[in-house]
Short mmCIF file of C-alpha atoms in Angstrom, two decimals:
data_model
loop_
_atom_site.label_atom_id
_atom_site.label_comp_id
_atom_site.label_asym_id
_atom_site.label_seq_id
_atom_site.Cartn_x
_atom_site.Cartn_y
_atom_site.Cartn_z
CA UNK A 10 -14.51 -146.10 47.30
CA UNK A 11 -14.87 -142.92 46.07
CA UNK A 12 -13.47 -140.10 47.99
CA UNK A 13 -15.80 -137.43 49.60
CA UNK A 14 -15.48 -133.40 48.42
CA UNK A 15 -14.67 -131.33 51.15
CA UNK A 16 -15.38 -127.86 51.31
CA UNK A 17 -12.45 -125.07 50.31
CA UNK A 18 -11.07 -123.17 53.18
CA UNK A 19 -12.68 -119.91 52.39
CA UNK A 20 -15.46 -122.46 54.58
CA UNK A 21 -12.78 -123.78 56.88
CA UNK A 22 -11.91 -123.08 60.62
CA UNK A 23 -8.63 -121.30 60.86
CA UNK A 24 -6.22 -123.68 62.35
CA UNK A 25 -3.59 -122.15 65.16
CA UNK A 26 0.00 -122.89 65.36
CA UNK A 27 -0.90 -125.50 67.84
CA UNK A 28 -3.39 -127.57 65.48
CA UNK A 29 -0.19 -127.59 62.67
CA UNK A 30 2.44 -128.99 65.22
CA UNK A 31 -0.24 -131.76 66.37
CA UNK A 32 -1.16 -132.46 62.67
CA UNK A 33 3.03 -133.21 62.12
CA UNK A 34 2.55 -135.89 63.94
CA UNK A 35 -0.29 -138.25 62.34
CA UNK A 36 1.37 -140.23 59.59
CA UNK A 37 5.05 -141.37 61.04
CA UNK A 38 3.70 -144.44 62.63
CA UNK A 39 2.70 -146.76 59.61
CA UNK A 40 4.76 -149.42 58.30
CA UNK A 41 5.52 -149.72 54.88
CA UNK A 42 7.57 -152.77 54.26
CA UNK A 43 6.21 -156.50 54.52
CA UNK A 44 7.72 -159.66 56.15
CA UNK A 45 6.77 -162.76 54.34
CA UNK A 46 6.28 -165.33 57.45
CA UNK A 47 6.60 -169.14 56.62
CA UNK A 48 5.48 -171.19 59.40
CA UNK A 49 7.91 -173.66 60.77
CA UNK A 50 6.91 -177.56 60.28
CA UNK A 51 5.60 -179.31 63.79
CA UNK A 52 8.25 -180.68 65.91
CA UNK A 53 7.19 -184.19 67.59
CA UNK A 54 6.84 -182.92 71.55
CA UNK A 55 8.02 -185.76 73.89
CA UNK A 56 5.92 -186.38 77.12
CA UNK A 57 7.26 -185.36 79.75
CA UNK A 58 6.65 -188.72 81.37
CA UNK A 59 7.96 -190.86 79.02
CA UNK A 60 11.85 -189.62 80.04
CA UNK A 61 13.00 -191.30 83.49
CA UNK A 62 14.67 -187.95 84.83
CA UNK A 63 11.53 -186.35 84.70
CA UNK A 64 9.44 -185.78 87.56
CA UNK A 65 6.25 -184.11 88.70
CA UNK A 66 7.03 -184.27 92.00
CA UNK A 67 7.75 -181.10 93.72
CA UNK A 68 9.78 -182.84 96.71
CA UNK A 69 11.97 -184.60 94.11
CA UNK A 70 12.66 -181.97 92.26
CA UNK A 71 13.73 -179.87 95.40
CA UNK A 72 15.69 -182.64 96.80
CA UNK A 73 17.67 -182.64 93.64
CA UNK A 74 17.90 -179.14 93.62
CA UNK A 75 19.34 -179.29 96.72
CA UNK A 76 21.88 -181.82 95.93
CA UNK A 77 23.33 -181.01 92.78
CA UNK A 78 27.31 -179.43 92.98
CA UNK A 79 26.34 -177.25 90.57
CA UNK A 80 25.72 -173.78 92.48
CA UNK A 81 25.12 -169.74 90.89
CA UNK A 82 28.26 -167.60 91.29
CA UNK A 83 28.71 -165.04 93.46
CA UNK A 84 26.14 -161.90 92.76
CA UNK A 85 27.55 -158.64 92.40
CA UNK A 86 27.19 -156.08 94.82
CA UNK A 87 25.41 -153.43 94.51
CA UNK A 88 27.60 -150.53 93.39
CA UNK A 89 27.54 -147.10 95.45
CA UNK A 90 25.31 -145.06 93.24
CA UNK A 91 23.06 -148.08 91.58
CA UNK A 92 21.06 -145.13 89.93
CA UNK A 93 24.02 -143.67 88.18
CA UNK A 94 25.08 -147.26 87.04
CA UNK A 95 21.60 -147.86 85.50
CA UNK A 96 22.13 -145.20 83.71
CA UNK A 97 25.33 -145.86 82.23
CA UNK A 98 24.31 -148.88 81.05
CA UNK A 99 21.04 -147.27 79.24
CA UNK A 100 23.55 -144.63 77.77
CA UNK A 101 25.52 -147.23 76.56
CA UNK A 102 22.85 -148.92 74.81
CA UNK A 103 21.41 -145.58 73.35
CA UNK A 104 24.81 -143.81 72.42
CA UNK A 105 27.04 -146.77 72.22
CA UNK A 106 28.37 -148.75 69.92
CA UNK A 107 25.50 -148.54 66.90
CA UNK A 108 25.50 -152.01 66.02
CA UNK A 109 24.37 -153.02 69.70
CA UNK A 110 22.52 -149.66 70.80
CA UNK A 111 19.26 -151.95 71.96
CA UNK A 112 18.76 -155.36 72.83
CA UNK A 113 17.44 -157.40 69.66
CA UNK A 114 14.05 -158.21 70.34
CA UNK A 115 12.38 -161.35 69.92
CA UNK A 116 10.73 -160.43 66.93
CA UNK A 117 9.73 -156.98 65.79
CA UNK A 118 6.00 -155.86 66.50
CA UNK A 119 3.18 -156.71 63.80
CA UNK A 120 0.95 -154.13 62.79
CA UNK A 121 -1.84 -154.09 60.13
CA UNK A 122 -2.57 -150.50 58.55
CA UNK A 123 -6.61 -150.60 57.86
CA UNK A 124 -7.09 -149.91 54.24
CA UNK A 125 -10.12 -146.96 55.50
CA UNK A 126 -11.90 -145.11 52.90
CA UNK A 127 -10.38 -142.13 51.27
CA UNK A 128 -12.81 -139.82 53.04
CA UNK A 129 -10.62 -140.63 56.24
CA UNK A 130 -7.54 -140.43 54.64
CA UNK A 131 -6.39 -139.21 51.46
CA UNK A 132 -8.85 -137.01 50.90
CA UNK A 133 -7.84 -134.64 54.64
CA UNK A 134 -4.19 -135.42 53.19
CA UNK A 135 -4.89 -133.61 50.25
CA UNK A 136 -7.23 -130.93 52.08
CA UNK A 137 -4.21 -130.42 54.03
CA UNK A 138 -1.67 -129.92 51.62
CA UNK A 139 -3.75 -127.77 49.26
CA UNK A 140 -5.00 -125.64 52.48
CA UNK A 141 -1.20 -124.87 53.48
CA UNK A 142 0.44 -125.13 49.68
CA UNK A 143 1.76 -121.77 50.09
CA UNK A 144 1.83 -120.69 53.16
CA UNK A 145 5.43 -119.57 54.80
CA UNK A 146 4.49 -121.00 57.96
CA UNK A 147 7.11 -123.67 58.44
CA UNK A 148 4.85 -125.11 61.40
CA UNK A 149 2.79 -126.68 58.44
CA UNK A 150 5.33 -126.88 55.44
CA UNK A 151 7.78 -128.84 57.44
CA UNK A 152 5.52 -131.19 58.94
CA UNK A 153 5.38 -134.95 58.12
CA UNK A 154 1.45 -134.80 58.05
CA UNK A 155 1.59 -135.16 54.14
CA UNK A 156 4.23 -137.88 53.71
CA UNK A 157 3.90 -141.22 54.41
CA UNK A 158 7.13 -142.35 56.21
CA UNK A 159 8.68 -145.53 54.85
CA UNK A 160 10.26 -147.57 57.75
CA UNK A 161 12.80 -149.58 55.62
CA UNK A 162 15.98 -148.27 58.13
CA UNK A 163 13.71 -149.82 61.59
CA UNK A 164 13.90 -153.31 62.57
CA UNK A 165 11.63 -153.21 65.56
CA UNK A 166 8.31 -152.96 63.16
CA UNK A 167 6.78 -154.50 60.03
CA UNK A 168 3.50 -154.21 58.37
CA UNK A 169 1.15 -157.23 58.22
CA UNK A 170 -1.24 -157.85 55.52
CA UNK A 171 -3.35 -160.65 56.96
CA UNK A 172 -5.27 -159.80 60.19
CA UNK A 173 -4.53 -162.71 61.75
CA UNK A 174 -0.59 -161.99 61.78
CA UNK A 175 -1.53 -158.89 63.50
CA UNK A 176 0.03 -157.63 67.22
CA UNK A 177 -1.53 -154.18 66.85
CA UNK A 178 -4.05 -152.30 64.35
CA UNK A 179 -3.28 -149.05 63.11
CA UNK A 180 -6.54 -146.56 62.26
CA UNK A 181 -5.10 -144.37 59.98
CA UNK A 182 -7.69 -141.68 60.44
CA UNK A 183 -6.24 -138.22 60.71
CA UNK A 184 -8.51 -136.22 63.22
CA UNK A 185 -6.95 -133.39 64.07
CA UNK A 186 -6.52 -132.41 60.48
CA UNK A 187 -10.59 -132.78 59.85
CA UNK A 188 -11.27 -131.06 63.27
CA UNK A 189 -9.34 -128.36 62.26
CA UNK A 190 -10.57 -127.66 58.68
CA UNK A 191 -14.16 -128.75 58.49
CA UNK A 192 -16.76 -127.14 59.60
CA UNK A 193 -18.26 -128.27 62.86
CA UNK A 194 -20.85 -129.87 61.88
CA UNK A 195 -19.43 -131.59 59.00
CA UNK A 196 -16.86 -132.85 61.37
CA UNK A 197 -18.31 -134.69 64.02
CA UNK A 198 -20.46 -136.57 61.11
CA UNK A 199 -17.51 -137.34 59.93
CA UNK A 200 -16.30 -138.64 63.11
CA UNK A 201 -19.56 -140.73 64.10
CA UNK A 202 -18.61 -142.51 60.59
CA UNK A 203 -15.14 -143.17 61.45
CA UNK A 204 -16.34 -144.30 64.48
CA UNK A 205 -19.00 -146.84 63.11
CA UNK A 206 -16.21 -147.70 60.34
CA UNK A 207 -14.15 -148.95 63.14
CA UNK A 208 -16.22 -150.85 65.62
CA UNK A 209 -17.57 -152.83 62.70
CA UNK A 210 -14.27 -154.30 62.24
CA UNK A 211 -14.08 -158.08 63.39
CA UNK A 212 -10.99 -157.01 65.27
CA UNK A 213 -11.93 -154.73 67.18
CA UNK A 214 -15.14 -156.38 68.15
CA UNK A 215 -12.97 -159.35 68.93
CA UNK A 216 -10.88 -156.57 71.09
CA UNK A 217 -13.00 -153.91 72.04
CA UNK A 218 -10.21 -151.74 70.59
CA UNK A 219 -7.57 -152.69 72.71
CA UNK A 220 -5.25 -153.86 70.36
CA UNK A 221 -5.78 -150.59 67.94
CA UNK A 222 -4.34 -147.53 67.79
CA UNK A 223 -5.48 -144.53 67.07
CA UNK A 224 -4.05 -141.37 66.26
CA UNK A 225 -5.81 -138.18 68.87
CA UNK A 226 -2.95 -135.73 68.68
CA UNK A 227 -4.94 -132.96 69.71
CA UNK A 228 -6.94 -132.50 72.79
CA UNK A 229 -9.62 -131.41 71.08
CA UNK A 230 -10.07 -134.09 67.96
CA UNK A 231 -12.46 -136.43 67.80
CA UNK A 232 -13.60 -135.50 71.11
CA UNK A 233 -17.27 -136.25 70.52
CA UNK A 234 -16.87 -139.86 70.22
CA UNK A 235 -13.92 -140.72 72.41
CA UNK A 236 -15.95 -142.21 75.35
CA UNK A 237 -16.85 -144.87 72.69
CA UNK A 238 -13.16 -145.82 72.08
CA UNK A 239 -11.34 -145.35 75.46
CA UNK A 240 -10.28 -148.82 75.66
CA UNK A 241 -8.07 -148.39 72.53
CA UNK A 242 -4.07 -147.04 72.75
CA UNK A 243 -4.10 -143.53 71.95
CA UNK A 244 -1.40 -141.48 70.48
CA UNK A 245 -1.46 -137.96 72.30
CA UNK A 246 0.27 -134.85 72.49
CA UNK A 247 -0.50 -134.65 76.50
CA UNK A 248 -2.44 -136.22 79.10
CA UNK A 249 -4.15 -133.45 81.47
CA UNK A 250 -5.54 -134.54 84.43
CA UNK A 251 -7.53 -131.74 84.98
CA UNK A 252 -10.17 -132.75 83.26
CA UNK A 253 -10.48 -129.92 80.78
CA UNK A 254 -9.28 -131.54 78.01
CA UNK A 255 -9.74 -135.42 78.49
CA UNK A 256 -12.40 -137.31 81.05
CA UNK A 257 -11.59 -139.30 83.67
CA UNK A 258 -10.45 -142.82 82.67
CA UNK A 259 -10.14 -141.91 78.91
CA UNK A 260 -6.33 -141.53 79.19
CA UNK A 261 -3.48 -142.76 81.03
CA UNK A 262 0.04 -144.21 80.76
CA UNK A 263 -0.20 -147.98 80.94
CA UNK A 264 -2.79 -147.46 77.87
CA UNK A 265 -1.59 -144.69 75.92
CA UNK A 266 1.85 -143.32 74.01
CA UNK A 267 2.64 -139.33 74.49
CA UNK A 268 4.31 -138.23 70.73
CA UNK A 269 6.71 -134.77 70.71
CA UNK A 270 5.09 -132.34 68.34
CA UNK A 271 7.27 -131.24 65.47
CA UNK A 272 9.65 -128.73 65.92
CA UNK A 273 8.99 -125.15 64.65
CA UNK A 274 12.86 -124.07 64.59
CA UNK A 275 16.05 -125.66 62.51
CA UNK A 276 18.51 -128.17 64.14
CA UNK A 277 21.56 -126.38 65.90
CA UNK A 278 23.94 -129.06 65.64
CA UNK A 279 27.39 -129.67 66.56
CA UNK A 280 28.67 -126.85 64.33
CA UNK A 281 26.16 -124.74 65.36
CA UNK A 282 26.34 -125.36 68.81
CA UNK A 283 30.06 -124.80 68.38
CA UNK A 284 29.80 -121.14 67.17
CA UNK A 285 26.88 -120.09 69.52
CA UNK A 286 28.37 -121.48 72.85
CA UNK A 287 30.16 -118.43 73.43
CA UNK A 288 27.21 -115.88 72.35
CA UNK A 289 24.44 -117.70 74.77
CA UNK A 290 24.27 -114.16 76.70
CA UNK A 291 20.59 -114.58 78.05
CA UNK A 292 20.05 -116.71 81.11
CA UNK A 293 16.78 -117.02 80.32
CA UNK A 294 14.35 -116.98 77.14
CA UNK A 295 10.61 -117.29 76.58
CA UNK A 296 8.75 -116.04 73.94
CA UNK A 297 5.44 -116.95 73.32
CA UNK A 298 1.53 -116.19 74.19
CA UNK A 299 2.23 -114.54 77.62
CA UNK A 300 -1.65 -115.50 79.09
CA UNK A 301 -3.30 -118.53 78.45
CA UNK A 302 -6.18 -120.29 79.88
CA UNK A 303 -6.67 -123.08 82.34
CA UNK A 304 -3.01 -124.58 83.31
CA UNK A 305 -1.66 -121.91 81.68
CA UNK A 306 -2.62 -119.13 84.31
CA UNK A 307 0.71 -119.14 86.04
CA UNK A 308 2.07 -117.84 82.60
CA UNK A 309 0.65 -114.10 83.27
CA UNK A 310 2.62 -114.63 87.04
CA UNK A 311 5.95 -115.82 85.73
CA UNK A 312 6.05 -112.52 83.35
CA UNK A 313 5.47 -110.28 86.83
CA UNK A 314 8.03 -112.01 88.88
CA UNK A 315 10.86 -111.67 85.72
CA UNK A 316 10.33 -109.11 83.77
CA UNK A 317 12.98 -106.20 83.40
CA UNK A 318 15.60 -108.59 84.73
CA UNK A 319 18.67 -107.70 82.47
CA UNK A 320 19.52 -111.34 81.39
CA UNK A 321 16.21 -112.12 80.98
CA UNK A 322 13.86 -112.01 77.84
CA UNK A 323 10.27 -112.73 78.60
CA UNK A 324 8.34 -111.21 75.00
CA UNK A 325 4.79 -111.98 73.75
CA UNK A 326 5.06 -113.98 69.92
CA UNK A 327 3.15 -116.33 67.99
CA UNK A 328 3.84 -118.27 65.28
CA UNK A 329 4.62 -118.16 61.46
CA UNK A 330 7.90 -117.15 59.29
CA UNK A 331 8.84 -113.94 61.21
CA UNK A 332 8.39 -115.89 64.48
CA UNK A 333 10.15 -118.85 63.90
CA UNK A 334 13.33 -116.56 62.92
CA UNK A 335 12.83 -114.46 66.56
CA UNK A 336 12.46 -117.57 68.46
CA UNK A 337 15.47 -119.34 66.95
CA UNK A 338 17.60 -116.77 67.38
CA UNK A 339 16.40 -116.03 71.05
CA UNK A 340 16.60 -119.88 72.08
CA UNK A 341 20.33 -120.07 69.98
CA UNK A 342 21.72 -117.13 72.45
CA UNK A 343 20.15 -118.46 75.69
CA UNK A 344 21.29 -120.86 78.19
CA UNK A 345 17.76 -121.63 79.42
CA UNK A 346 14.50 -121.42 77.87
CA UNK A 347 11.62 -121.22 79.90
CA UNK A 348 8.36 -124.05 79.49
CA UNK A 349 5.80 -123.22 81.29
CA UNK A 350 1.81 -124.99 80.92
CA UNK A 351 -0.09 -123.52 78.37
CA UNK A 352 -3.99 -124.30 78.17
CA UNK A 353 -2.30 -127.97 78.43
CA UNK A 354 0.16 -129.13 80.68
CA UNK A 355 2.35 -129.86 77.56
CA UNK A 356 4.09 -127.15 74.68
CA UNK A 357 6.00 -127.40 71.46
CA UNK A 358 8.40 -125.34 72.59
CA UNK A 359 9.86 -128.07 74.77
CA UNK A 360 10.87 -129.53 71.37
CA UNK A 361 12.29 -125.72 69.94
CA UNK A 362 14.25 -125.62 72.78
CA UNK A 363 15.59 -129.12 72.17
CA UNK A 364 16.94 -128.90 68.95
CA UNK A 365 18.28 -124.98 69.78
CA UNK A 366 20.82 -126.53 72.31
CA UNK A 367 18.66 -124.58 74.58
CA UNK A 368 18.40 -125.98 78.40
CA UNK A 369 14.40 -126.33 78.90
CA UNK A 370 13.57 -124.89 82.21
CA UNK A 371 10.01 -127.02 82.50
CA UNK A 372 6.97 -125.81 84.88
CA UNK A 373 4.29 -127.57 84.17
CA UNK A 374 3.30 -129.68 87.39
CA UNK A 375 1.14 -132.50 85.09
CA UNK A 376 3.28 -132.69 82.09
CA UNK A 377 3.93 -136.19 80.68
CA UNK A 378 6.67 -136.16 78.38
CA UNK A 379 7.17 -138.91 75.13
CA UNK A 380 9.02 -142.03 75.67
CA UNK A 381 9.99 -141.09 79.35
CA UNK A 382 10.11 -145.23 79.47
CA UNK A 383 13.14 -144.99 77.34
CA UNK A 384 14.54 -141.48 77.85
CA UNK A 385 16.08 -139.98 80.97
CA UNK A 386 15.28 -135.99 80.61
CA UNK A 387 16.78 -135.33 83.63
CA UNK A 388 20.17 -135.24 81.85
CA UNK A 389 18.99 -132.62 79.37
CA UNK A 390 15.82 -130.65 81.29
CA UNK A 391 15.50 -128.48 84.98
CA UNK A 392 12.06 -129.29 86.61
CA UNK A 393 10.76 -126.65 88.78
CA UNK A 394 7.36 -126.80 90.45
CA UNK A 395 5.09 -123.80 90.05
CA UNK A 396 5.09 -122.91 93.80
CA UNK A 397 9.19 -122.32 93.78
CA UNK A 398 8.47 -120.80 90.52
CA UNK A 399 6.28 -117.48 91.49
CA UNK A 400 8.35 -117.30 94.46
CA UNK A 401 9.85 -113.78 94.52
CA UNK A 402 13.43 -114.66 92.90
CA UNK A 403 13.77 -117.89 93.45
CA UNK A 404 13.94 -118.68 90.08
CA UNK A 405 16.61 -116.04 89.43
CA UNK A 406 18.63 -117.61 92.15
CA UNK A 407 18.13 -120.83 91.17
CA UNK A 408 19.14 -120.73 87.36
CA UNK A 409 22.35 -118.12 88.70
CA UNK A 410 23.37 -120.84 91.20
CA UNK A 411 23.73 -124.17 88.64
CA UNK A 412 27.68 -124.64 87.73
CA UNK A 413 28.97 -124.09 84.49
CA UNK A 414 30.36 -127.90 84.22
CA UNK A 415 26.40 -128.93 84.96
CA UNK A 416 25.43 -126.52 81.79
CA UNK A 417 28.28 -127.71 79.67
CA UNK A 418 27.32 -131.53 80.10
CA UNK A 419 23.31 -130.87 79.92
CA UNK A 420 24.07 -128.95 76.21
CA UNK A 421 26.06 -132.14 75.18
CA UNK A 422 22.87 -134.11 76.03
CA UNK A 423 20.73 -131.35 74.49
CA UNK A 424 22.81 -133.01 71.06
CA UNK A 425 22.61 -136.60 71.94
CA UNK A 426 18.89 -136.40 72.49
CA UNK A 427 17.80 -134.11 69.59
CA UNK A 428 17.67 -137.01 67.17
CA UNK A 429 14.77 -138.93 69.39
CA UNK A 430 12.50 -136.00 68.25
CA UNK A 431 12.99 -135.25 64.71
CA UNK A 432 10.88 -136.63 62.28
CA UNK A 433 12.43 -137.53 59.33
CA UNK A 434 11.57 -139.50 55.75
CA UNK A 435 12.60 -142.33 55.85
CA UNK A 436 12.42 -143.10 59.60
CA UNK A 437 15.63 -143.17 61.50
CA UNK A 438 16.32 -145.76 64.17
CA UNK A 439 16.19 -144.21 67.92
CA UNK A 440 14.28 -141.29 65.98
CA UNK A 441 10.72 -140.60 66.83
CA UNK A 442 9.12 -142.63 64.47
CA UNK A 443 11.25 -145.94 65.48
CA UNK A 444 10.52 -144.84 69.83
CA UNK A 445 6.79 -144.96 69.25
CA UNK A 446 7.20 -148.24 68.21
CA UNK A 447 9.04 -149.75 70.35
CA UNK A 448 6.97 -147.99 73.56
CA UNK A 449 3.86 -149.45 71.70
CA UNK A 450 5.72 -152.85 71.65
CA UNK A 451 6.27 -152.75 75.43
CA UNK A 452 2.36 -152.44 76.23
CA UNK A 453 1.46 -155.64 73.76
CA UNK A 454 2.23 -158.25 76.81
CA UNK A 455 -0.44 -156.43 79.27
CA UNK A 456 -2.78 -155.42 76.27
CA UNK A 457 -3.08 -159.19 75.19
CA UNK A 458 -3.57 -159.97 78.79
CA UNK A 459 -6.82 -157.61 78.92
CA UNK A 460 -7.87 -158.93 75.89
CA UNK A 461 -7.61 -162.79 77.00
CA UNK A 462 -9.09 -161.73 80.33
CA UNK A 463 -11.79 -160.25 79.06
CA UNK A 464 -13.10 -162.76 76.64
CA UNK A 465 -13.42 -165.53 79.53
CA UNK A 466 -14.29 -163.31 82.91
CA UNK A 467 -17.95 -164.18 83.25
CA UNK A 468 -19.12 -160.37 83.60
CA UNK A 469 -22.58 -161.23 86.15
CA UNK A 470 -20.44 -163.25 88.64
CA UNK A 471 -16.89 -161.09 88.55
CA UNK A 472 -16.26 -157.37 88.24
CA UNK A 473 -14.36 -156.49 85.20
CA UNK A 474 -11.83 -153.52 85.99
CA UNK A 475 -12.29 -151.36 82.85
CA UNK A 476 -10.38 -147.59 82.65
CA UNK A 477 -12.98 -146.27 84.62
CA UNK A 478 -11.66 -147.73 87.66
CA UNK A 479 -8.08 -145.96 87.00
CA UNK A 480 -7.88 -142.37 89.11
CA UNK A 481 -6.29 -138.94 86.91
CA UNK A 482 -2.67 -139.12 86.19
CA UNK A 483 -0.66 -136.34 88.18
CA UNK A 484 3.09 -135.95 88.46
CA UNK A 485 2.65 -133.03 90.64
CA UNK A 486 6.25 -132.54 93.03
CA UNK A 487 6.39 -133.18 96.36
#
C-alpha cells in the first residue's frame, strides 16, 4: 500500500527531550528470525483402563500411596536469611556461569509482527529520521527508534509467520513518534485508523486484544483511543496512578510491561569506573528541570531543603549536546544522584544514573520500575519516601550515614546491571530487548486463561471481571 505524505516539520510539534527517550524505545521488540516448526506424527495414546495397574479409584490410589517403601527425602531447612539465599541463587543465574544464566524454557515465545501499512510504520520511521538527521541531540541520534533490531543472539523469542503459530501479536505502530510530529489533528485521524486497522484483525476479534501488544511509550500517545484497547498488553514508560496520565483500569502490572527509556549519557564501564572512583567528590547530584507539574511538585521542595549544601549540586538543565556533557560529568563525580517524580512518577535519568556508576537516590512514591519481576534494584538503588525526603536534613543525614563497604558493593551492581538497560543492534541476551521478552512470556499462561474464559462465560448469567474491576496501582511506603 502506498505510503501516506506527512507534512515537513516546519508544520510539526516540537518534540521535548522526553518524547525522544520514549521514541528509543518502539522498535527493539520485533523478531526477526523464523523457526520452521514440523509437527510431530500422532503417537497411539493407550487407555488408561486397558493397563491393570491403573485405577480411577481415589481410595486405591491412596492406599497404595500409603504403602509403597518408596518415601521423599528429607527437605531442607530453611536457611537463616531465606531472602538473602533467594537471592543468591537469582544472582547466580543472572551473573553466573553464561552458559546456564536462566533456566531453558520450554520453548521460546511466538510472536507474529503485523505486516501494517506504511502509513503506521515506515513512513513515521522515515519522518523521524529525516526530522532529527542532523540534530546533535544524542537523545534522538542514539536512539534505536530507526533500526530494526535483529534478535539472532536471543533464544527466548522467534517470529511466526502464520497466525495460527502465534503466542502473542506485535502492532508495530509507533505512536509516540506520530503524536509528537503531526499535527493534532492529523494525529488522532491517524490514530482512529490504526485503531480500526487493528480491531478488524481476526485475532484480535478472536481476543479482544489480549494477546497483542502494543507499543504506548508515552503517556500521552494514542491517548484518544486507548479506552478502546485496554484489554491489550501495553508497553509503557510508567504507570501513574494518579490518574493524570492514564484512567483507571487502563493500566496495571499483571497486564502490562514497564520498558527503561534510553539513556542520554555514555557507558562508564569498568575502566571508567576505575579512574572516577576516587574523583566521586559530590554526595549528591541532580540536574535537571527544577519544577515540574503534578507528581513532580516535591521537585521545587527538595531544591529548598538542599541547596547551598557544599557536597551537594542541585542545578536547573535540559537536554541536548551541551547537557548531556554537564550531566555526565556531574553523575561520573557523584556518589548519589538524586530521582525524584517529574510530571510522571517515572524519569530517564534513573537510566543516566545507571550507566554513570552513579547510586540513584529514587523519590518517587508510585514509580514502577522495568522488569522488577526479574531484577532486584535494591542492590543497586536507595528508596526514600517523599515525607523523609522534605524533612529538614534528613536526607543529608541519611546519605552521610550509609558505609563506604555498602557504596562500594552497590557501584559493583551499578556494573552488573547496566547491561539490562542498554539497547543495542543486534539484541543482547539479559539486555533490554531479550527482558521484555521474557516478562511478556511470563504473562502468556494468565493471558490465555482470560482469553479461554472469556469465549465460554455466558455474559447475561455470570459477571465477567474485565480491567475495570482492578483498583490504581500504588507502591506508596509504609
Amino acid at each position: 500500500m502506498a505510503g501516506k505524505q506527512f507534512p515537513s516539520l516546519a508544520h510539526a510539534r516540537r518534540a521535548s527531550s522526553r518524547c525522544l527517550l520514549a521514541v528509543g524505545a518502539l522498535l527493539v521488540f520485533s523478531a526477526v528470525y523464523f523457526l520452521l516448526l514440523s509437527p510431530s506424527p500422532p503417537r497411539p495414546v493407550a487407555s488408561p483402563l486397558s493397563n491393570p495397574s491403573t485405577t480411577t479409584s481415589f481410595v486405591a490410589s491412596l492406599d497404595r500411596f500409603l504403602d509403597s517403601p518408596h518415601h521423599p527425602a528429607a527437605s531442607s531447612a530453611a536457611p537463616g536469611d531465606l531472602d538473602a539465599a533467594i537471592r543468591s541463587e537469582e544472582e547466580a543465574r543472572l551473573y553466573g556461569d553464561p552458559r546456564g544464566a536462566w533456566p531453558a524454557a520450554p520453548a521460546p515465545l511466538r510472536v507474529y509482527v503485523y505486516e501494517m501499512p506504511r502509513k503506521f510504520t515506515y513512513d513515521l520511521l522515515r519522518l523521524f529520521r529525516d526530522s532529527y538527521r542532523d540534530t546533535a541531540n544524542l537523545t534522538s541520534n542514539g536512539s534505536p527508534v530507526h533500526r530494526l533490531i535483529e534478535q539472532r543472539l536471543l533464544k527466548n523469542v522467534i517470529r511466526v509467520e502464520r497466525q495460527e503459530e502465534a503466542d502473542i501479536f506485535y502492532v508495530p505502530f509507533f505512536t509516540t513518534i506520530s503524536y509528537f510530529l503531526l499535527e493534532k489533528q492529523e494525529c488522532k485521524a491517524l490514530y482512529r485508523e490504526a485503531l480500526k486497522w487493528m480491531t478488524d484483525q481476526p485475532a484480535w476479534q478472536r481476543s479482544e486484544g489480549r494477546d497483542h501488544v502494543i507499543p504506548v511509550h508515552h503517556p500521552w500517545s494514542f491517548k484518544s483511543v486507548r479506552r478502546f484497547v485496554k484489554k491489550a498488553m501495553w508497553l509503557l514508560p510508567d504507570m501513574d496512578s494518579t490518574g493524570n496520565w492514564y484512567k483507571p483500569g487502563q493500566v496495571y502490572l499483571e497486564k502490562d510491561v514497564i520498558l527503561p527509556y534510553v539513556p542520554n549519557v555514555d557507558l562508564c564501564d569498568y575502566k571508567c569506573v576505575s579512574e572516577t572512583q576516587s574523583k566521586r567528590s559530590t554526595l549528591l547530584f541532580f540536574r535537571g528541570r527544577l519544577k515540574r507539574n503534578a507528581g513532580g511538585k516535591i521537585r521545587s521542595k527538595l531544591v529548598a531543603e538542599l541547596q547551598n549544601i557544599e557536597d551537594i549540586i542541585i542545578e536547573e538543565g535540559s537536554a541536548g549536546a551541551k547537557g548531556k556533557v554537564a550531566a555526565q560529568t556531574g553523575m561520573r563525580k557523584s556518589l548519589f544522584c538524586l530521582n525524584p517524580a517529574g510530571d510522571t512518577p517515572s524519569s530517564a535519568r534513573l537510566f543516566d544514573a545507571i550507566v554513570s556508576g552513579c547510586i540513584p537516590v529514587i523519590i518517587s512514591d508510585e514509580l514502577e520500575l522495568p522488569f522488577e519481576g526479574i531484577l532486584d534494584y535494591s542492590k543497586i538503588a536507595l528508596f526514600v519516601s517523599s515525607t523523609d525526603a522534605v524533612q529538614p536534613g534528613w536526607l543529608v543525614k541519611y546519605l552521610r550515614g550509609i558505609d563506604a563497604k555498602r557504596v562500594r558493593e552497590m557501584q559493583s551492581n551499578l556494573l552488573k546491571y547496566s547491561k539490562h538497560f542498554l539497547y543495542s543492534s543486534p539484541a543482547q541476551p539479559l539486555g533490554p530487548e531479550d527482558l521484555t521478552w521474557r516478562m511478556i512470556a511470563g504473562k502468556l499462561v494468565n493471558i490465555k486463561l482470560h482469553i479461554q474464559r472469556s469465549r465460554r462465560v455466558v455474559r447475561e448469567s455470570r459477571s465477567v471481571c474485565t480491567c475495570e474491576c482492578r483498583v490504581g496501582n500504588t507502591t506508596r511506603m509504609l
